[in-house]
CSV table of C-alpha atoms in Angstrom, one decimal:
chain,number,residue,atom,x,y,z
A,580,PRO,CA,128.8,85.1,-74.9
A,581,HIS,CA,128.8,81.6,-73.2
A,582,PHE,CA,127.7,83.1,-69.9
A,583,LYS,CA,124.9,85.1,-71.7
A,584,LYS,CA,123.7,81.8,-73.4
A,585,TRP,CA,123.7,79.9,-70.2
A,586,GLU,CA,121.8,82.7,-68.5
A,587,GLU,CA,119.1,82.5,-71.2
A,588,GLU,CA,119.0,78.8,-70.8
A,589,ARG,CA,118.8,78.9,-67.0
A,590,ARG,CA,115.8,81.2,-67.1
A,591,GLN,CA,113.8,78.7,-69.2
A,592,PRO,CA,111.4,76.6,-67.1
A,593,MET,CA,112.3,72.9,-67.0
A,594,SER,CA,109.5,70.3,-67.5
A,595,PHE,CA,109.5,66.9,-66.2
A,596,SER,CA,107.3,64.0,-67.3
A,597,THR,CA,105.4,61.9,-64.9
A,598,SER,CA,106.1,58.7,-66.9
A,599,THR,CA,109.1,57.4,-69.0
A,600,THR,CA,109.1,54.3,-71.1
A,601,ALA,CA,112.0,52.0,-71.9
A,602,ALA,CA,114.3,52.9,-74.7
A,603,THR,CA,112.7,51.6,-78.1
A,604,LEU,CA,116.2,50.1,-79.2
A,605,PRO,CA,117.7,47.8,-76.6
A,606,VAL,CA,121.4,48.0,-76.3
A,607,VAL,CA,123.3,45.0,-77.6
A,608,SER,CA,126.5,45.3,-75.5
A,609,PHE,CA,127.3,45.9,-71.7
A,610,GLU,CA,129.9,48.0,-70.1
A,611,VAL,CA,131.7,47.5,-66.7
A,612,ASP,CA,131.2,49.7,-63.7
A,613,PRO,CA,134.4,49.6,-61.8
A,614,VAL,CA,132.8,51.2,-58.8
A,615,VAL,CA,130.7,48.1,-58.2
A,616,ASN,CA,133.8,46.3,-57.2
A,617,ASP,CA,134.5,48.8,-54.4
A,618,ILE,CA,131.2,48.2,-52.8
A,619,SER,CA,132.3,45.1,-50.6
A,620,THR,CA,136.0,46.4,-50.0
A,621,CYS,CA,135.7,50.1,-49.4
A,622,ARG,CA,135.6,51.7,-46.0
A,623,ASP,CA,132.9,54.1,-44.8
A,624,GLY,CA,134.4,57.5,-45.8
A,625,ASP,CA,136.5,56.3,-48.9
A,626,TYR,CA,133.9,58.0,-51.2
A,627,PHE,CA,132.1,61.2,-51.3
A,628,GLY,CA,128.8,62.3,-53.1
A,629,LEU,CA,125.7,64.4,-52.4
A,630,ILE,CA,122.4,63.1,-53.4
A,631,LEU,CA,118.7,64.3,-52.9
A,632,VAL,CA,116.5,61.1,-52.8
A,633,THR,CA,113.2,59.9,-51.9
A,634,ASN,CA,111.9,56.4,-51.1
A,635,TRP,CA,115.1,55.6,-49.3
A,636,PRO,CA,115.1,53.4,-47.4
A,637,PRO,CA,112.2,52.0,-49.4
A,638,SER,CA,108.9,52.6,-47.8
A,639,SER,CA,107.4,49.7,-45.8
A,640,PRO,CA,105.6,47.9,-48.7
A,641,LEU,CA,109.0,47.1,-50.3
A,642,LEU,CA,110.3,45.7,-47.0
A,643,GLN,CA,107.5,43.7,-45.5
A,644,ALA,CA,107.0,40.1,-46.7
A,645,ASP,CA,103.4,38.8,-46.1
A,646,ASP,CA,100.6,37.1,-47.9
A,647,ASP,CA,99.1,40.3,-49.0
A,648,THR,CA,98.4,40.0,-52.7
A,649,ASN,CA,99.0,43.8,-53.0
A,650,ASN,CA,102.4,43.5,-51.3
A,651,VAL,CA,105.1,45.4,-53.3
A,652,ASP,CA,107.9,43.5,-51.9
A,653,ARG,CA,106.3,40.2,-53.2
A,654,HIS,CA,106.0,41.7,-56.9
A,655,TYR,CA,109.6,43.1,-56.5
A,656,GLN,CA,111.2,39.8,-55.6
A,657,LYS,CA,109.2,38.0,-58.3
A,658,PHE,CA,110.3,40.7,-60.8
A,659,LEU,CA,114.2,40.3,-59.8
A,660,GLU,CA,113.9,36.6,-60.4
A,661,ALA,CA,112.4,37.1,-63.9
A,662,VAL,CA,115.4,39.7,-64.6
A,663,LYS,CA,118.0,37.2,-63.2
A,664,SER,CA,116.7,34.6,-65.3
A,665,CYS,CA,117.6,36.7,-68.5
A,666,PHE,CA,121.3,36.0,-67.6
A,667,ASP,CA,123.1,32.7,-67.5
A,668,SER,CA,123.4,31.6,-63.7
A,669,GLU,CA,127.3,32.1,-63.7
A,670,ASP,CA,126.6,35.8,-64.3
A,671,THR,CA,124.5,36.1,-61.4
A,672,ASP,CA,125.7,33.7,-59.0
A,673,THR,CA,126.6,35.4,-55.6
A,674,THR,CA,128.8,32.7,-54.3
A,675,VAL,CA,131.6,33.1,-57.0
A,676,SER,CA,134.7,34.5,-55.6
A,677,VAL,CA,138.5,34.8,-56.3
A,678,SER,CA,140.8,33.0,-54.0
A,679,THR,CA,144.6,33.0,-54.1
A,680,SER,CA,145.1,29.8,-52.2
A,681,THR,CA,144.7,26.2,-53.7
A,682,ASP,CA,145.6,24.4,-50.5
A,683,TYR,CA,142.4,23.7,-48.9
A,684,THR,CA,143.7,21.4,-46.1
A,685,ARG,CA,145.8,24.1,-44.2
A,686,THR,CA,144.6,26.2,-41.4
A,687,VAL,CA,143.7,29.8,-42.5
A,688,THR,CA,144.8,32.6,-40.2
A,689,GLU,CA,142.6,35.6,-39.4
A,690,GLU,CA,144.6,37.9,-41.5
A,691,GLU,CA,144.5,35.6,-44.4
A,692,GLU,CA,140.7,35.2,-44.0
A,693,GLU,CA,140.3,39.0,-44.0
A,694,GLN,CA,142.3,39.1,-47.2
A,695,GLU,CA,140.3,36.3,-48.7
A,696,GLN,CA,137.1,38.3,-48.0
A,697,GLN,CA,138.5,41.3,-49.5
A,698,GLN,CA,139.2,39.3,-52.7
A,699,CYS,CA,135.6,38.2,-52.9
A,700,ARG,CA,134.2,39.7,-56.1
A,701,PRO,CA,130.5,40.5,-56.8
A,702,PRO,CA,128.9,38.6,-59.6
A,703,ALA,CA,129.1,40.0,-63.1
A,704,VAL,CA,125.4,41.2,-62.8
A,705,TYR,CA,125.3,43.1,-59.3
A,706,PHE,CA,121.8,43.5,-58.1
A,707,GLN,CA,121.1,46.5,-55.8
A,708,PRO,CA,120.2,45.4,-52.3
A,709,VAL,CA,116.6,46.5,-51.5
A,710,LEU,CA,117.7,48.6,-48.7
A,711,ALA,CA,120.0,50.6,-51.0
A,712,LEU,CA,117.1,51.2,-53.5
A,713,HIS,CA,116.2,54.8,-54.0
A,714,VAL,CA,114.7,57.3,-56.4
A,715,THR,CA,117.1,60.2,-57.2
A,716,LEU,CA,115.7,63.7,-57.3
A,717,ALA,CA,118.9,65.5,-57.9
A,718,THR,CA,122.8,65.1,-57.6
A,719,PHE,CA,124.7,67.9,-55.9
A,720,SER,CA,128.0,66.1,-56.2
A,721,ARG,CA,128.6,63.0,-58.2
A,722,SER,CA,129.9,60.0,-56.1
A,723,HIS,CA,133.6,59.5,-56.4
A,724,LYS,CA,136.5,57.9,-54.7
A,725,ILE,CA,138.4,60.3,-52.4
A,726,VAL,CA,142.0,60.6,-53.3
A,727,ASP,CA,144.3,63.0,-51.3
A,728,ASN,CA,148.0,62.9,-52.3
A,729,ASN,CA,149.2,64.4,-49.0
A,730,ASN,CA,148.0,66.0,-45.9
A,731,GLU,CA,147.8,69.5,-47.4
A,732,ASN,CA,145.5,68.1,-50.2
A,733,LYS,CA,143.5,66.3,-47.7
A,734,ALA,CA,142.8,69.3,-45.4
A,735,ALA,CA,141.9,71.5,-48.5
A,736,ASN,CA,139.6,68.7,-49.8
A,737,ASN,CA,137.9,68.3,-46.6
A,738,ARG,CA,137.3,72.1,-46.4
A,739,ARG,CA,136.0,72.0,-49.9
A,740,ARG,CA,133.6,69.0,-49.1
A,741,GLU,CA,132.3,70.8,-46.0
A,742,CYS,CA,131.5,73.9,-48.3
A,743,GLU,CA,129.7,71.5,-50.7
A,744,LYS,CA,127.6,70.1,-47.9
A,745,LYS,CA,126.6,73.5,-46.6
A,746,ARG,CA,125.9,74.9,-50.1
A,747,ALA,CA,123.7,71.8,-50.9
A,748,THR,CA,121.9,72.0,-47.7
A,749,GLU,CA,121.1,75.6,-47.8
A,750,LEU,CA,119.7,75.1,-51.3
A,751,VAL,CA,117.4,72.3,-50.6
A,752,ARG,CA,116.2,74.2,-47.5
A,753,SER,CA,115.5,77.1,-49.8
A,754,ALA,CA,113.7,74.9,-52.3
A,755,SER,CA,111.5,73.4,-49.6
A,756,LYS,CA,110.2,76.7,-48.5
A,757,LEU,CA,108.9,77.6,-51.9
A,758,PRO,CA,105.0,77.4,-52.2
A,759,GLU,CA,105.3,74.8,-54.9
A,760,TRP,CA,107.1,72.4,-52.8
A,761,PRO,CA,104.7,69.3,-52.5
A,762,GLN,CA,102.8,69.0,-49.1
A,763,LYS,CA,101.6,65.5,-49.8
A,764,PRO,CA,103.6,62.1,-50.0
A,765,ILE,CA,104.8,61.0,-53.5
A,766,ARG,CA,103.0,58.3,-54.9
A,767,LEU,CA,104.8,56.1,-57.4
A,768,VAL,CA,103.9,53.0,-59.5
A,769,VAL,CA,106.2,51.0,-61.6
A,770,ASP,CA,105.7,52.3,-65.3
A,771,SER,CA,108.4,50.2,-67.2
A,772,ALA,CA,112.0,48.8,-67.0
A,773,GLN,CA,115.1,48.4,-69.1
A,774,ILE,CA,118.5,47.2,-69.2
A,775,GLY,CA,121.0,49.7,-70.5
A,776,THR,CA,124.8,49.6,-71.4
A,777,LYS,CA,125.7,50.2,-67.8
A,778,ALA,CA,122.8,49.6,-65.6
A,779,GLY,CA,119.3,48.2,-65.4
A,780,ILE,CA,116.5,50.4,-63.9
A,781,LEU,CA,113.1,50.5,-62.9
A,782,LEU,CA,111.1,53.5,-64.4
A,783,TRP,CA,108.3,54.9,-62.3
A,784,LYS,CA,105.1,56.9,-62.9
A,785,ASP,CA,104.5,59.7,-60.4
A,786,LEU,CA,100.7,59.7,-59.6
A,787,SER,CA,101.1,62.8,-57.3
A,788,GLY,CA,103.5,64.9,-59.5
A,789,GLY,CA,105.6,65.6,-56.5
A,790,VAL,CA,108.8,64.5,-58.1
A,791,GLY,CA,108.5,67.1,-60.8
A,792,GLU,CA,107.4,69.7,-58.2
A,793,ILE,CA,110.5,69.1,-56.2
A,794,ARG,CA,112.8,69.3,-59.2
A,795,ARG,CA,111.3,72.6,-60.3
A,796,CYS,CA,111.8,74.0,-56.8
A,797,LEU,CA,115.3,73.0,-56.9
A,798,GLN,CA,115.8,74.8,-60.3
A,799,ARG,CA,114.2,77.9,-59.0
A,800,ALA,CA,116.3,77.9,-55.8
A,801,ALA,CA,119.5,77.3,-57.8
A,802,ALA,CA,118.5,80.1,-60.3
A,803,ALA,CA,117.9,82.4,-57.2
A,804,GLU,CA,121.3,81.5,-55.9
A,805,ALA,CA,123.1,82.2,-59.0
A,806,GLU,CA,121.2,85.4,-59.5
A,807,ALA,CA,122.2,86.6,-56.0
A,808,ALA,CA,125.9,86.0,-56.6
A,809,PRO,CA,126.5,84.8,-60.3
A,810,LEU,CA,130.3,85.5,-60.2
A,811,SER,CA,131.1,84.5,-56.7
A,812,LEU,CA,130.0,81.0,-56.7
A,813,PRO,CA,132.8,78.4,-56.8
A,814,VAL,CA,133.1,76.4,-60.1
A,815,SER,CA,134.3,73.0,-60.6
A,816,GLY,CA,137.7,73.9,-60.7
A,817,GLY,CA,137.6,75.1,-57.1
A,818,GLY,CA,140.2,78.0,-57.4
A,819,PRO,CA,143.7,78.6,-58.6
A,820,GLY,CA,145.9,75.5,-58.8
A,821,ASN,CA,143.2,73.0,-58.8
A,822,ASN,CA,142.5,70.5,-61.8
A,823,PRO,CA,139.2,71.7,-63.4
A,824,ALA,CA,138.4,68.0,-64.1
A,825,ASP,CA,138.8,67.0,-60.5
A,826,PRO,CA,135.4,65.4,-59.6
A,827,ASP,CA,136.1,66.4,-56.0
A,828,GLN,CA,135.1,70.1,-56.6
A,829,LEU,CA,132.0,72.2,-56.7
A,830,GLN,CA,130.1,71.8,-60.0
A,831,ARG,CA,129.5,74.8,-62.3
A,832,HIS,CA,126.5,76.4,-61.1
A,833,GLY,CA,125.1,76.3,-64.8
A,834,ASN,CA,124.4,72.6,-64.0
A,835,TYR,CA,123.9,72.6,-60.3
A,836,PRO,CA,122.3,70.5,-59.0
A,837,THR,CA,122.3,67.9,-61.8
A,838,ILE,CA,118.5,66.8,-62.3
A,839,PRO,CA,117.6,63.6,-64.1
A,840,GLY,CA,115.2,63.8,-66.9
A,841,ILE,CA,113.5,60.5,-65.7
A,842,ILE,CA,112.2,58.9,-62.4
A,843,HIS,CA,114.0,55.8,-61.8
A,844,SER,CA,115.6,53.3,-59.5
A,845,THR,CA,118.7,51.6,-60.6
A,846,ILE,CA,118.4,47.7,-59.8
A,847,LEU,CA,121.6,46.2,-61.4
A,848,ARG,CA,125.0,47.1,-62.6
A,849,PHE,CA,127.9,45.2,-64.2
A,850,SER,CA,131.0,44.4,-62.3
A,851,SER,CA,132.3,42.6,-65.2
A,852,ILE,CA,131.1,41.8,-68.7
A,853,PRO,CA,128.4,39.1,-68.5
A,854,LYS,CA,129.2,36.0,-70.5
A,855,THR,CA,125.5,35.9,-71.5
A,856,PRO,CA,125.3,37.6,-74.9
A,857,ALA,CA,123.6,40.9,-74.7
A,858,ASP,CA,121.1,40.3,-77.5
A,859,ARG,CA,119.9,37.0,-75.8
A,860,VAL,CA,119.5,39.0,-72.7
A,861,GLN,CA,117.5,41.7,-74.2
A,862,LYS,CA,115.3,39.2,-76.2
A,863,LYS,CA,114.4,37.3,-73.1
A,864,PHE,CA,114.0,40.5,-71.1
A,865,ARG,CA,111.6,41.8,-73.5
A,866,SER,CA,109.4,38.6,-73.5
A,867,GLU,CA,109.7,37.6,-69.9
A,868,VAL,CA,109.8,40.7,-68.2
A,869,LEU,CA,108.8,43.9,-70.0
A,870,SER,CA,105.6,42.2,-71.4
A,871,LYS,CA,104.6,41.3,-67.9
A,872,ILE,CA,104.9,44.7,-66.3
A,873,GLY,CA,101.4,46.0,-65.1
A,874,LYS,CA,100.2,42.3,-65.3
A,875,ASP,CA,102.4,39.6,-63.6
A,876,PHE,CA,104.7,42.3,-62.2
A,877,PHE,CA,103.5,45.2,-60.3
A,878,PRO,CA,99.9,44.9,-61.4
A,879,SER,CA,98.4,48.2,-62.4
A,880,ASN,CA,94.6,49.4,-61.9
A,881,ASN,CA,95.2,52.2,-64.5
A,882,HIS,CA,95.8,54.8,-61.7
A,883,SER,CA,95.1,58.5,-62.3
A,884,THR,CA,96.9,61.3,-60.9
A,885,ASP,CA,96.0,63.6,-57.9
A,886,ASP,CA,94.7,66.2,-60.4
A,887,ASN,CA,91.8,63.9,-61.1
A,888,ASN,CA,91.1,62.1,-58.0
A,889,ASN,CA,91.5,62.4,-54.2
A,890,ASN,CA,92.9,58.9,-53.5
A,891,ASN,CA,96.3,59.4,-51.8
A,892,ASP,CA,97.3,56.1,-50.0
A,893,ASP,CA,94.4,53.8,-50.6
A,894,ASP,CA,95.6,52.6,-54.0
A,895,ASN,CA,96.9,49.4,-52.4
A,896,GLU,CA,93.4,48.4,-51.5
A,897,SER,CA,92.2,48.7,-55.0
A,898,GLY,CA,94.8,46.1,-56.3
A,899,GLY,CA,97.7,48.2,-57.4
A,900,ALA,CA,101.3,48.3,-56.4
A,901,VAL,CA,101.7,51.8,-55.2
A,902,ILE,CA,104.9,53.1,-53.3
A,903,VAL,CA,104.2,56.0,-51.0
A,904,ALA,CA,107.3,57.9,-50.3
A,905,ASP,CA,106.8,60.4,-47.6
A,906,THR,CA,110.5,61.7,-46.9
A,907,VAL,CA,112.9,63.6,-49.0
A,908,LYS,CA,116.6,63.2,-47.8
A,909,LEU,CA,119.8,64.9,-48.7
A,910,ALA,CA,122.4,62.1,-48.2
A,911,CYS,CA,126.2,62.3,-48.0
A,912,GLY,CA,127.3,59.1,-49.9
A,913,SER,CA,130.4,58.0,-48.1
A,914,THR,CA,130.4,54.6,-49.8
A,915,PRO,CA,129.0,53.9,-53.4
A,916,TYR,CA,125.5,53.6,-54.5
A,917,MET,CA,123.5,54.3,-51.4
A,918,HIS,CA,125.3,51.3,-49.5
A,919,PHE,CA,125.3,53.0,-46.2
A,920,PRO,CA,122.8,53.5,-43.2
A,921,ALA,CA,120.2,56.1,-43.2
A,922,ASP,CA,121.6,57.7,-40.0
A,923,GLU,CA,122.5,61.2,-38.9
A,924,LYS,CA,126.0,60.7,-40.0
A,925,HIS,CA,124.9,60.3,-43.6
A,926,ILE,CA,121.8,62.4,-43.7
A,927,LEU,CA,122.4,66.1,-43.8
A,928,TRP,CA,118.8,67.3,-44.2
A,929,SER,CA,115.4,65.7,-44.4
A,930,CYS,CA,111.9,66.7,-45.0
A,931,GLU,CA,108.7,64.9,-44.4
A,932,LEU,CA,106.0,65.3,-46.9
A,933,GLN,CA,102.7,65.6,-45.0
A,934,GLN,CA,99.7,67.8,-45.1
A,935,GLN,CA,101.3,69.9,-42.4
A,936,GLN,CA,105.0,70.0,-43.6
A,937,GLN,CA,107.6,69.2,-41.1
A,938,GLN,CA,111.5,69.5,-41.6
A,939,LYS,CA,114.3,68.2,-39.7
A,940,GLN,CA,117.8,69.3,-40.2
A,941,HIS,CA,120.7,67.2,-39.0
């Protein structure tokens, strides 16, 4: 009966909004994300995750710094400073670190210096570097730390991860061949923002509708995969003798891939509980940040969607901060939260969104 219910739910079309506003009731407490503390200390390969993203690395307007009044980077940096001001400086000070030594006169060896660097901790409020900003389209394997108890487990888990890579790559390739897959770049404008219990996010409005189209194509490709072999696909348990709760396994095909219900970019997380009271943070965030989005931050020109006009990439000239994302990438996350280069080692598959679609598989 459970499988029958899942089959009925799977066949229902998913809908995705092009705009999402912040939660009406702001949270009044924050929670630690322990993974944040691994960002500066883990090695490339300590983590594993599979995620389909766009606008990563961020498109050139986010990276360029010039005097252009429509430059998105200028607006983003201004926005970040306003968000930081919602917290006490000790919560955002990037120079804070933990040291085990109290003797500052003695000579420090290279080994001790390396240990000291590893003991440096991020601030309580950790802001995502601009090069790691991205928009998640779907998650094929949640990012998690690799734990192999012995060589046998390591070999088996390596094989399993390779299977995950192959399955995800084949699915996105199939999805990209569907006629509904967008042929034009995705155009995004900032719609809102919020600071939640575990993270702060930018919420985007999709002027092109491309995000929803990609997600629906993924859903259709996943449904076709499940229909072709509904009982043969690996489930999260991975097989006899494996722990079903182990995140280093294939997800159940009933929820594969995981597709967010919003269009967002995470901008901050908490490595420790901020000392600034959450209610004070939210009050200042509402007055100094939220109320100014579309005005002082990311000014809007009341952009319309592609259904009603034919302007694609010229919105920047009309005074609005528009991000043009022309590439979709399937990334293998070997360190947390996209803190790795966009190179052939980490990109399993990519697709350019142009009038004439081009695909490149690594």
